[in-house]
CSV table of C-alpha atoms in Angstrom, one decimal:
chain,number,residue,atom,x,y,z
A,19,MET,CA,-1.3,40.2,-34.5
A,20,ASN,CA,-0.1,37.0,-36.2
A,21,GLU,CA,3.6,38.1,-35.9
A,22,GLU,CA,3.1,38.6,-32.1
A,23,ARG,CA,1.5,35.1,-31.8
A,24,ALA,CA,4.4,33.6,-33.7
A,25,LYS,CA,6.9,35.3,-31.4
A,26,LYS,CA,5.1,33.9,-28.3
A,27,ARG,CA,5.2,30.4,-29.8
A,28,LYS,CA,8.9,30.7,-30.6
A,29,LEU,CA,9.6,31.9,-27.0
A,30,SER,CA,7.8,28.9,-25.6
A,31,ASP,CA,9.7,26.5,-27.8
A,32,ASP,CA,13.0,28.0,-27.0
A,33,GLU,CA,12.4,27.9,-23.2
A,34,ASN,CA,10.7,24.5,-23.5
A,35,GLY,CA,8.5,25.6,-20.6
A,36,ILE,CA,4.9,26.8,-20.6
A,37,ASP,CA,3.3,26.5,-24.0
A,38,PHE,CA,1.8,29.8,-25.1
A,39,SER,CA,-0.3,27.9,-27.6
A,40,GLU,CA,-2.3,26.6,-24.6
A,41,LEU,CA,-3.7,30.1,-24.1
A,42,PRO,CA,-7.2,30.7,-25.5
A,43,ILE,CA,-7.1,32.2,-29.0
A,44,LYS,CA,-10.0,34.0,-30.5
A,45,ASN,CA,-11.7,32.1,-33.3
A,46,SER,CA,-10.1,28.8,-32.2
A,47,ILE,CA,-11.7,25.7,-33.7
A,48,THR,CA,-13.6,23.3,-31.4
A,49,SER,CA,-14.4,20.1,-33.1
A,50,ILE,CA,-17.2,17.7,-32.3
A,51,GLN,CA,-15.9,15.2,-34.8
A,52,CYS,CA,-12.4,14.2,-35.7
A,53,PRO,CA,-11.5,12.1,-38.8
A,54,TYR,CA,-8.6,10.4,-36.9
A,55,LEU,CA,-10.5,8.8,-34.0
A,56,ASP,CA,-10.3,5.4,-35.6
A,57,THR,CA,-6.4,5.5,-35.4
A,58,ILE,CA,-6.5,5.4,-31.6
A,59,ASN,CA,-5.0,2.2,-30.2
A,60,ARG,CA,-6.4,1.4,-26.7
A,61,HIS,CA,-4.2,-1.7,-26.4
A,62,VAL,CA,-1.0,0.4,-26.1
A,63,LEU,CA,-2.4,3.0,-23.7
A,64,ASP,CA,-0.8,2.8,-20.2
A,65,PHE,CA,-1.2,5.6,-17.8
A,66,ASP,CA,0.5,3.9,-14.8
A,67,PHE,CA,3.9,5.3,-15.5
A,68,GLU,CA,5.3,8.8,-14.6
A,69,LYS,CA,3.8,11.6,-16.6
A,70,LEU,CA,7.1,12.6,-18.3
A,71,CYS,CA,7.9,13.7,-21.8
A,72,SER,CA,9.8,10.8,-23.4
A,73,VAL,CA,12.2,13.2,-25.1
A,74,SER,CA,12.8,16.1,-22.7
A,75,LEU,CA,11.9,14.2,-19.5
A,76,THR,CA,9.9,17.3,-18.3
A,77,ARG,CA,6.7,17.1,-16.3
A,78,ILE,CA,5.3,20.3,-17.7
A,79,ASN,CA,2.4,20.2,-20.2
A,80,VAL,CA,2.7,16.5,-21.1
A,81,TYR,CA,0.5,14.9,-23.7
A,82,ALA,CA,-0.1,11.2,-24.4
A,83,CYS,CA,-0.1,10.1,-28.1
A,84,LEU,CA,-3.3,7.9,-28.3
A,85,VAL,CA,-1.9,6.1,-31.3
A,86,CYS,CA,1.4,4.8,-29.9
A,87,GLY,CA,1.0,5.5,-26.2
A,88,LYS,CA,4.2,7.6,-25.8
A,89,TYR,CA,4.3,10.9,-23.8
A,90,PHE,CA,5.4,14.2,-25.3
A,91,GLN,CA,5.6,17.8,-24.2
A,92,GLY,CA,3.7,20.7,-25.7
A,93,ARG,CA,1.2,21.3,-28.5
A,94,GLY,CA,2.6,24.4,-30.3
A,95,THR,CA,4.8,24.4,-33.3
A,96,ASN,CA,8.3,22.8,-32.8
A,97,THR,CA,7.2,21.1,-29.5
A,98,HIS,CA,7.9,17.4,-29.2
A,99,ALA,CA,4.3,16.4,-29.5
A,100,TYR,CA,3.9,18.5,-32.6
A,101,THR,CA,7.1,17.1,-34.2
A,102,HIS,CA,6.0,13.5,-33.4
A,103,SER,CA,2.6,14.2,-34.9
A,104,VAL,CA,4.1,15.4,-38.2
A,105,ALA,CA,6.8,12.8,-38.4
A,106,GLU,CA,4.7,9.8,-37.5
A,107,SER,CA,1.3,10.9,-38.7
A,108,HIS,CA,-0.1,10.3,-35.2
A,109,HIS,CA,-2.9,12.9,-34.7
A,110,VAL,CA,-4.9,12.4,-31.5
A,111,PHE,CA,-3.4,13.5,-28.2
A,112,LEU,CA,-4.6,13.7,-24.6
A,113,ASN,CA,-3.4,16.3,-22.1
A,114,LEU,CA,-2.6,14.3,-19.0
A,115,HIS,CA,-3.3,17.2,-16.7
A,116,THR,CA,-6.5,18.8,-18.1
A,117,LEU,CA,-7.9,15.5,-19.6
A,118,LYS,CA,-8.6,17.3,-22.9
A,119,PHE,CA,-8.2,15.7,-26.3
A,120,TYR,CA,-6.5,17.5,-29.2
A,121,CYS,CA,-5.8,16.8,-32.9
A,122,LEU,CA,-2.3,17.7,-34.1
A,123,PRO,CA,-0.8,19.3,-36.1
A,124,ASP,CA,-4.1,21.2,-36.8
A,125,ASN,CA,-4.3,22.0,-33.0
A,126,TYR,CA,-8.0,21.9,-32.3
A,127,GLU,CA,-9.8,20.3,-29.3
A,128,VAL,CA,-11.7,17.1,-29.9
A,129,ILE,CA,-15.0,16.6,-28.1
A,130,ASP,CA,-16.4,13.1,-28.5
A,131,SER,CA,-18.2,10.9,-25.9
A,132,SER,CA,-16.5,7.8,-27.3
A,133,LEU,CA,-13.3,9.0,-25.7
A,134,ASN,CA,-14.7,9.0,-22.1
A,135,ASP,CA,-13.5,5.5,-21.5
A,136,ILE,CA,-9.9,6.7,-22.0
A,137,LYS,CA,-10.5,9.6,-19.6
A,138,TYR,CA,-11.9,7.2,-17.0
A,139,VAL,CA,-8.9,4.9,-17.2
A,140,LEU,CA,-6.5,7.8,-16.6
A,141,ASN,CA,-8.6,9.2,-13.7
A,142,PRO,CA,-11.2,6.7,-12.3
A,143,ILE,CA,-13.9,8.4,-10.2
A,144,PHE,CA,-16.1,6.7,-7.6
A,145,THR,CA,-19.4,8.0,-6.3
A,146,PRO,CA,-20.5,7.1,-2.7
A,147,ASP,CA,-23.1,4.7,-4.2
A,148,GLN,CA,-20.5,3.0,-6.3
A,149,ILE,CA,-18.3,2.6,-3.2
A,150,LYS,CA,-21.2,1.0,-1.3
A,151,GLN,CA,-21.7,-1.5,-4.1
A,152,LEU,CA,-18.1,-2.7,-4.0
A,153,ASP,CA,-18.8,-4.9,-1.0
A,154,GLN,CA,-21.8,-6.5,-2.7
A,155,SER,CA,-20.9,-6.7,-6.3
A,156,THR,CA,-19.8,-10.1,-7.7
A,157,LYS,CA,-19.6,-8.9,-11.3
A,158,MET,CA,-16.5,-9.6,-13.2
A,159,SER,CA,-15.0,-7.0,-15.5
A,160,ARG,CA,-13.5,-7.5,-19.0
A,161,ALA,CA,-10.2,-5.9,-19.9
A,162,ILE,CA,-9.6,-4.7,-23.5
A,163,ASP,CA,-7.8,-7.9,-24.4
A,164,GLY,CA,-10.7,-10.0,-23.3
A,165,THR,CA,-9.2,-11.0,-19.9
A,166,MET,CA,-11.8,-11.2,-17.1
A,167,TYR,CA,-10.8,-9.8,-13.7
A,168,MET,CA,-12.5,-8.9,-10.4
A,169,PRO,CA,-12.1,-5.2,-9.5
A,170,GLY,CA,-9.8,-5.0,-6.4
A,171,ILE,CA,-8.3,-8.4,-7.1
A,172,VAL,CA,-5.7,-7.4,-9.8
A,173,GLY,CA,-2.0,-8.1,-10.0
A,174,LEU,CA,0.7,-5.5,-9.3
A,175,ASN,CA,3.7,-5.3,-11.6
A,176,ASN,CA,7.1,-6.2,-10.1
A,177,ILE,CA,9.6,-3.7,-11.6
A,178,LYS,CA,12.6,-5.5,-10.1
A,179,ALA,CA,12.5,-6.3,-6.4
A,180,ASN,CA,9.4,-4.5,-5.1
A,181,ASP,CA,7.3,-7.6,-4.1
A,182,TYR,CA,7.7,-6.5,-0.4
A,183,CYS,CA,5.8,-3.3,-1.3
A,184,ASN,CA,3.3,-5.0,-3.5
A,185,VAL,CA,2.0,-7.4,-0.8
A,186,ILE,CA,1.5,-4.5,1.6
A,187,LEU,CA,-0.3,-2.4,-0.9
A,188,GLN,CA,-2.5,-5.4,-1.9
A,189,CYS,CA,-3.5,-6.1,1.7
A,190,LEU,CA,-4.1,-2.4,2.6
A,191,SER,CA,-6.4,-2.1,-0.5
A,192,GLN,CA,-8.7,-4.7,1.2
A,193,VAL,CA,-9.1,-2.6,4.4
A,194,ARG,CA,-12.5,-1.2,3.8
A,195,PRO,CA,-12.5,2.2,5.6
A,196,LEU,CA,-9.0,2.9,4.2
A,197,ARG,CA,-10.1,2.0,0.7
A,198,ASN,CA,-13.4,4.0,0.9
A,199,TYR,CA,-11.5,7.1,2.2
A,200,PHE,CA,-8.9,7.1,-0.6
A,201,LEU,CA,-11.3,6.2,-3.4
A,202,ARG,CA,-12.9,9.7,-3.0
A,203,GLU,CA,-10.3,12.3,-3.7
A,204,GLU,CA,-12.4,15.0,-2.1
A,205,ASN,CA,-11.9,13.3,1.3
A,206,TYR,CA,-8.3,14.5,1.5
A,207,ALA,CA,-8.1,17.2,-1.2
A,208,GLY,CA,-8.5,19.9,1.4
A,209,VAL,CA,-5.5,18.8,3.6
A,210,LYS,CA,-3.0,21.6,3.8
A,211,ARG,CA,0.7,20.9,4.4
A,212,PRO,CA,3.3,23.5,5.6
A,213,PRO,CA,5.1,25.5,2.8
A,214,GLY,CA,7.8,23.5,1.2
A,215,ASP,CA,6.5,20.2,2.4
A,216,SER,CA,5.6,17.9,-0.5
A,217,SER,CA,4.9,14.6,1.4
A,218,PHE,CA,1.2,15.0,0.6
A,219,LEU,CA,2.1,13.6,-2.9
A,220,LEU,CA,2.4,10.2,-1.1
A,221,VAL,CA,-1.3,10.4,-0.1
A,222,GLN,CA,-2.3,11.4,-3.7
A,223,ARG,CA,-0.3,8.5,-5.2
A,224,PHE,CA,-1.8,6.0,-2.9
A,225,GLY,CA,-5.3,7.3,-3.7
A,226,GLU,CA,-4.5,7.0,-7.4
A,227,LEU,CA,-3.3,3.4,-7.0
A,228,LEU,CA,-6.4,2.3,-5.1
A,229,ARG,CA,-8.7,3.9,-7.7
A,230,LYS,CA,-6.8,2.0,-10.4
A,231,LEU,CA,-6.9,-1.3,-8.4
A,232,TRP,CA,-10.7,-1.0,-8.0
A,233,ASN,CA,-11.4,0.4,-11.5
A,234,PRO,CA,-14.2,-1.7,-13.1
A,235,ARG,CA,-13.5,-0.3,-16.6
A,236,ALA,CA,-9.7,-0.8,-16.8
A,237,PHE,CA,-8.0,-1.6,-20.1
A,238,LYS,CA,-5.8,-4.2,-18.6
A,239,ALA,CA,-6.1,-6.7,-15.8
A,240,HIS,CA,-3.1,-5.5,-13.8
A,241,VAL,CA,-1.6,-2.3,-12.5
A,242,SER,CA,1.9,-1.0,-12.4
A,243,PRO,CA,2.7,0.8,-9.1
A,244,HIS,CA,5.4,2.9,-10.7
A,245,GLU,CA,4.3,6.3,-9.6
A,246,MET,CA,3.5,5.1,-6.1
A,247,LEU,CA,7.0,3.5,-5.7
A,248,GLN,CA,8.7,6.7,-7.1
A,249,ALA,CA,7.0,8.6,-4.2
A,250,VAL,CA,8.0,5.9,-1.7
A,251,VAL,CA,11.7,6.1,-2.8
A,252,LEU,CA,11.6,9.9,-2.7
A,253,TRP,CA,10.0,10.3,0.7
A,254,SER,CA,11.8,7.4,2.4
A,255,LYS,CA,15.0,9.1,1.3
A,256,LYS,CA,15.9,5.9,-0.6
A,257,LYS,CA,15.5,3.7,2.4
A,258,PHE,CA,12.9,1.7,0.4
A,259,GLN,CA,13.7,1.1,-3.3
A,260,PHE,CA,12.2,-1.1,-6.1
A,261,ILE,CA,15.6,-2.4,-7.1
A,262,LYS,CA,16.5,-3.9,-3.7
A,263,GLN,CA,14.5,-6.2,-1.5
A,264,SER,CA,13.4,-4.9,2.0
A,265,ASP,CA,11.3,-6.1,4.9
A,266,PRO,CA,7.5,-5.6,4.5
A,267,ILE,CA,7.0,-4.9,8.2
A,268,ASP,CA,9.6,-2.0,8.0
A,269,PHE,CA,7.8,-0.7,4.9
A,270,LEU,CA,4.3,-1.1,6.5
A,271,SER,CA,5.4,0.7,9.7
A,272,TRP,CA,7.0,3.6,7.7
A,273,PHE,CA,4.1,3.8,5.2
A,274,LEU,CA,1.3,4.0,7.8
A,275,ASN,CA,3.1,6.6,9.9
A,276,SER,CA,4.0,8.7,6.8
A,277,LEU,CA,0.4,8.6,5.6
A,278,HIS,CA,-0.8,9.6,9.1
A,279,ILE,CA,1.6,12.6,9.2
A,280,ALA,CA,0.9,13.7,5.6
A,281,LEU,CA,-2.9,13.7,6.5
A,282,ASN,CA,-2.0,16.1,9.4
A,283,GLY,CA,-2.6,13.3,12.0
A,284,THR,CA,-1.8,14.0,15.6
A,285,LYS,CA,-1.5,11.7,18.7
A,286,LYS,CA,-5.3,11.7,19.1
A,287,PRO,CA,-6.9,8.4,18.2
A,288,ASN,CA,-9.3,9.8,15.5
A,289,SER,CA,-7.0,12.3,13.9
A,290,SER,CA,-6.5,10.4,10.6
A,291,ILE,CA,-8.1,7.4,8.8
A,292,ILE,CA,-4.9,5.5,9.6
A,293,TYR,CA,-5.4,5.8,13.4
A,294,LYS,CA,-9.1,5.2,13.1
A,295,SER,CA,-8.5,1.9,11.3
A,296,PHE,CA,-5.4,0.4,13.0
A,297,LEU,CA,-4.6,2.2,16.3
A,298,GLY,CA,-4.8,0.1,19.4
A,299,HIS,CA,-3.6,0.7,23.0
A,300,MET,CA,-1.7,-1.5,25.5
A,301,ARG,CA,-0.2,-1.2,29.0
A,302,ILE,CA,3.4,-2.2,29.5
A,303,TYR,CA,4.7,-3.4,32.9
A,304,THR,CA,8.5,-3.2,33.1
A,305,ARG,CA,10.6,-4.4,36.0
A,306,LYS,CA,14.4,-4.2,36.1
A,307,LEU,CA,16.3,-7.4,36.9
A,308,PRO,CA,19.4,-7.4,39.2
A,309,PRO,CA,22.6,-8.1,37.3
A,310,PRO,CA,23.4,-11.9,37.1
A,311,ASP,CA,27.0,-11.3,38.0
A,312,ALA,CA,26.2,-9.4,41.2
A,313,ASP,CA,28.8,-10.4,43.9
A,314,ASP,CA,26.3,-10.6,46.7
A,315,ALA,CA,22.5,-10.9,46.0
A,316,ALA,CA,21.9,-9.5,49.5
A,317,LYS,CA,23.4,-6.2,48.4
A,318,VAL,CA,20.7,-5.7,45.8
A,319,ASP,CA,17.6,-4.1,47.3
A,320,LEU,CA,14.8,-5.5,45.2
A,321,ASN,CA,12.3,-3.2,47.0
A,322,SER,CA,14.1,-0.1,45.9
A,323,GLU,CA,12.6,2.3,43.4
A,324,GLU,CA,15.1,1.1,40.8
A,325,TYR,CA,13.7,-2.4,40.8
A,326,SER,CA,10.0,-1.6,41.3
A,327,GLU,CA,7.6,-2.2,38.4
A,328,MET,CA,6.9,0.7,36.1
A,329,ILE,CA,3.6,1.0,34.1
A,330,THR,CA,3.5,2.8,30.8
A,331,GLU,CA,0.6,3.3,28.3
A,332,SER,CA,1.6,2.7,24.7
A,333,PRO,CA,-0.3,3.0,21.4
A,334,PHE,CA,0.4,0.4,18.6
A,335,LEU,CA,-0.3,0.0,14.9
A,336,TYR,CA,0.6,-3.7,14.9
A,337,LEU,CA,1.5,-6.4,17.4
A,338,THR,CA,4.8,-8.3,17.3
A,339,CYS,CA,4.3,-12.1,18.0
A,340,ASP,CA,7.4,-14.1,19.0
A,341,LEU,CA,7.8,-17.6,17.7
A,342,PRO,CA,9.3,-20.3,19.9
A,343,PRO,CA,12.9,-21.2,19.0
A,344,THR,CA,13.3,-24.0,16.4
A,345,PRO,CA,14.5,-27.4,17.7
A,346,LEU,CA,18.2,-28.0,17.3
A,347,PHE,CA,18.0,-31.8,16.8
A,348,THR,CA,16.5,-34.0,14.0
A,349,ASP,CA,14.1,-36.8,14.6
A,350,GLU,CA,14.9,-40.5,14.5
A,351,PHE,CA,14.6,-40.5,10.7
A,352,ARG,CA,17.4,-37.9,10.5
A,353,GLU,CA,14.9,-35.3,9.1
A,354,ASN,CA,14.3,-31.9,10.5
A,355,ILE,CA,11.0,-31.5,12.3
A,356,ILE,CA,9.0,-28.5,11.1
A,357,PRO,CA,7.5,-27.2,14.4
A,358,GLN,CA,4.0,-25.9,14.8
A,359,VAL,CA,2.5,-23.5,17.2
A,360,ASN,CA,-1.0,-22.2,17.8
A,361,LEU,CA,-1.9,-18.6,17.2
A,362,TYR,CA,-3.3,-18.3,20.7
A,363,GLN,CA,0.0,-19.4,22.2
A,364,LEU,CA,1.7,-16.4,20.4
A,365,LEU,CA,-1.1,-14.1,21.6
A,366,SER,CA,-0.6,-15.1,25.2
A,367,LYS,CA,2.2,-12.6,25.2
A,368,PHE,CA,-0.4,-9.8,25.5
A,369,ASN,CA,-2.6,-11.2,28.2
A,370,GLY,CA,-1.0,-9.1,31.0
A,371,GLN,CA,0.2,-12.3,32.8
A,372,THR,CA,3.0,-13.7,30.7
A,373,SER,CA,6.4,-12.1,31.4
A,374,LYS,CA,9.3,-12.0,29.0
A,375,GLU,CA,12.9,-11.1,29.6
A,376,TYR,CA,14.5,-8.4,27.4
A,377,LYS,CA,18.2,-7.9,27.4
A,378,THR,CA,20.1,-4.8,26.5
A,379,TYR,CA,23.8,-4.1,26.4
A,380,LYS,CA,24.0,-3.2,30.1
A,381,GLU,CA,20.7,-4.2,31.8
A,382,ASN,CA,18.0,-6.9,31.7
A,383,PHE,CA,14.2,-6.2,32.0
A,384,LEU,CA,11.1,-8.3,32.6
A,385,LYS,CA,8.1,-7.1,30.7
A,386,ARG,CA,4.4,-7.8,30.6
A,387,PHE,CA,2.0,-6.6,27.9
A,388,GLU,CA,-1.7,-6.0,28.5
A,389,ILE,CA,-4.0,-4.9,25.6
A,390,THR,CA,-6.4,-2.2,26.8
A,391,GLN,CA,-8.0,-1.3,23.4
A,392,LEU,CA,-8.4,-3.4,20.3
A,393,PRO,CA,-8.5,-1.6,16.9
A,394,PRO,CA,-11.1,-2.2,14.1
A,395,TYR,CA,-8.3,-3.7,12.0
A,396,LEU,CA,-5.6,-5.7,13.9
A,397,ILE,CA,-2.3,-6.3,12.3
A,398,LEU,CA,-0.1,-9.1,13.6
A,399,TYR,CA,3.6,-9.3,12.8
A,400,ILE,CA,5.0,-12.9,13.3
A,401,LYS,CA,8.7,-12.4,13.9
A,402,ARG,CA,10.4,-15.0,11.7
A,403,PHE,CA,13.9,-13.4,11.3
A,404,THR,CA,16.6,-13.1,13.9
A,405,LYS,CA,19.8,-11.2,13.2
A,406,ASN,CA,23.1,-12.0,14.8
A,407,THR,CA,26.6,-10.8,14.2
A,408,PHE,CA,27.2,-13.1,11.2
A,409,PHE,CA,23.9,-13.8,9.4
A,410,VAL,CA,20.1,-13.6,9.4
A,411,GLU,CA,18.3,-16.7,10.5
A,412,LYS,CA,14.7,-17.7,9.6
A,413,ASN,CA,12.3,-19.5,11.9
A,414,PRO,CA,10.2,-21.9,9.7
A,415,THR,CA,7.6,-22.6,12.4
A,416,VAL,CA,4.1,-23.0,11.0
A,417,VAL,CA,1.5,-21.0,12.9
A,418,ASN,CA,-1.9,-22.7,13.1
A,419,PHE,CA,-4.6,-20.0,12.9
A,420,PRO,CA,-8.3,-20.0,12.1
A,421,VAL,CA,-9.4,-17.8,9.1
A,422,LYS,CA,-12.8,-17.0,10.6
A,423,ASN,CA,-14.1,-16.2,14.1
A,424,VAL,CA,-10.8,-15.5,15.8
A,425,ASP,CA,-11.7,-14.3,19.3
A,426,PHE,CA,-9.1,-11.9,20.6
A,427,GLY,CA,-11.2,-11.4,23.7
A,428,ASP,CA,-9.5,-14.4,25.2
A,429,ILE,CA,-6.3,-12.4,25.9
A,430,LEU,CA,-8.2,-9.5,27.5
A,431,THR,CA,-8.9,-9.0,31.2
A,432,PRO,CA,-12.6,-9.3,32.1
A,433,GLU,CA,-12.7,-5.5,32.7
A,434,ILE,CA,-11.2,-4.6,29.4
A,435,LYS,CA,-13.4,-7.2,27.6
A,436,GLU,CA,-16.5,-5.7,29.1
A,437,LYS,CA,-15.5,-2.3,27.6
A,438,HIS,CA,-15.5,-3.8,24.1
A,439,ASN,CA,-19.2,-4.8,24.6
A,440,GLY,CA,-18.5,-8.4,23.4
A,441,LYS,CA,-17.1,-7.2,20.0
A,442,THR,CA,-13.7,-9.0,20.1
A,443,THR,CA,-14.2,-11.5,17.2
A,444,TYR,CA,-12.2,-10.9,14.1
A,445,GLU,CA,-11.8,-12.4,10.6
A,446,LEU,CA,-8.7,-12.7,8.5
A,447,VAL,CA,-8.8,-10.4,5.4
A,448,GLY,CA,-5.1,-10.3,4.5
A,449,ASN,CA,-2.1,-12.7,4.9
A,450,ILE,CA,1.5,-12.1,3.8
A,451,VAL,CA,3.8,-15.1,3.4
A,452,HIS,CA,7.6,-15.3,3.0
A,453,ASP,CA,9.0,-18.1,0.9
A,454,GLY,CA,12.7,-19.1,0.6
A,455,THR,CA,15.8,-18.1,2.4
A,456,PRO,CA,16.2,-14.8,4.3
A,457,GLU,CA,18.6,-13.4,1.7
A,458,LYS,CA,16.8,-14.5,-1.5
A,459,GLY,CA,13.2,-15.0,-0.5
A,460,THR,CA,10.1,-13.7,-2.1
A,461,TYR,CA,6.7,-12.5,-0.7
A,462,ARG,CA,3.1,-13.3,-1.7
A,463,ALA,CA,-0.2,-12.2,-0.3
A,464,HIS,CA,-3.5,-13.8,0.3
A,465,VAL,CA,-6.6,-11.5,0.3
A,466,LEU,CA,-10.3,-12.1,0.9
A,467,HIS,CA,-12.8,-10.9,-1.7
A,468,THR,CA,-15.6,-9.9,0.6
A,469,PRO,CA,-18.7,-10.2,-1.7
A,470,THR,CA,-17.8,-13.7,-2.9
A,471,GLN,CA,-15.9,-14.8,0.2
A,472,GLN,CA,-13.3,-16.2,-2.1
A,473,TRP,CA,-9.6,-16.2,-1.2
A,474,TYR,CA,-7.0,-15.2,-3.8
A,475,GLU,CA,-3.3,-15.7,-3.8
A,476,MET,CA,-1.4,-12.7,-5.3
A,477,GLN,CA,2.2,-12.8,-6.3
A,478,ASP,CA,3.0,-9.7,-8.4
A,479,LEU,CA,1.1,-10.2,-11.7
A,480,HIS,CA,-0.1,-13.8,-10.8
A,481,VAL,CA,-3.6,-13.9,-9.3
A,482,THR,CA,-5.2,-17.3,-8.5
A,483,SER,CA,-8.0,-18.4,-6.3
A,484,ILE,CA,-7.0,-20.5,-3.3
A,485,LEU,CA,-8.7,-22.6,-0.6
A,486,PRO,CA,-8.7,-21.1,2.9
A,487,GLN,CA,-7.3,-24.4,4.2
A,488,MET,CA,-4.2,-23.9,2.1
A,489,ILE,CA,-3.5,-20.5,3.7
A,490,THR,CA,-3.1,-21.9,7.2
A,491,LEU,CA,-0.3,-24.2,5.9
A,492,THR,CA,2.0,-21.3,4.8
A,493,GLU,CA,4.7,-19.5,6.7
A,494,ALA,CA,2.6,-16.5,7.6
A,495,TYR,CA,4.5,-13.3,8.2
A,496,ILE,CA,2.0,-10.4,8.5
A,497,GLN,CA,-1.7,-10.8,9.0
A,498,ILE,CA,-4.6,-8.3,9.0
A,499,TYR,CA,-7.8,-9.1,10.9
A,500,GLU,CA,-11.1,-7.3,10.6
A,501,LEU,CA,-13.4,-6.8,13.5
A,502,LYS,CA,-16.8,-8.4,13.0
A,503,GLN,CA,-19.5,-5.8,13.6
A,504,ASP,CA,-22.6,-8.0,13.8
């Protein structure tokens, strides 16, 4: 019997695959107490990174050494974890998949309630009651190094150039229905994808990230979005990377649509939590313009079907607001004037009356936009960058906007406004700012902590409180507004 068991173990070591020592063995020892628990070093434990063996780089059967924090494969004789245990005298390990603790090289399971905090950091779990409390709780949490932090208001690590992702993830984590949905894994655990399709991992990674951001018992006051970004790189086919800067609006658009599809969303408005939160509807009126170089205007029949106005219904996840062009001239003191514009002036584009000309390579069109349905969370994209043949140009115009009680009903027609039952007042919950030049700029986010009504500025790992008056002076780029229910 012992010879057969030895052969099995040898086979598993040679193949470096499934560890046969994981199989239940009769008369196995289960320990309530372990003499090595005091060697655990919680300061070095970091479960944000990919669950890979640090030696073989495999994902199968990976254990975390709770003494030095490194990941190793296997538990049987001659596996990397076993070898590490003998060589370094590190004895307590955690299986990152089953969440069970083991003592090596003796190879027995450790059962001790004092280890539950480590298990919770690896996999935070929220009950419905705890989720309800998130919007009322003003209690600060203490990290293991003594740092105080507010759950949900924690920094995200910038691996190299992923601040464009971080600001989007920070703002989306403050969208309550989205957050509440992803904090409970059972909400989406039953979603089935077609065979061979693995995009659902993007949903799981986003859920894990949100649970870590809102974890009230974290060991450290920041989170590394490493696994989330690995999923983004993989499923965007390297369009978005963390070693190269990208545009947050491109990432936001791709990310929301990818989540919607991975959750088996359809064109129906309530088919996923993404559409329930962000989907609005508009009517687009398009009229073709006669060519400016027409030889004889009389030859162009403006009443023909070609030049008649066409009406199309279109859904949207965000609204694109166009800034007025910057002045070309300086003032009398030879200084450039930083122009300002009111938010309502930008929103007049969507009142159904204002027309704008759009030029294509061959034809010109006149378009009007009329919003027919406002979403619970309205995303505004303030278009600051224009690309021409030679370079990208940034418009520094400051947008004056109120933080509270923004009434989007002013741009709706009386009939549409009546359909909304007077619920058209929004409040800002997230604001993304671009600083610097178009090529070398950085991004930071402002988010509202609902229970305390305190605004925070978040730039990667740096989290500081900020006055709401200061937010309105920044070069706002993307904004998220929440519909007031009362």
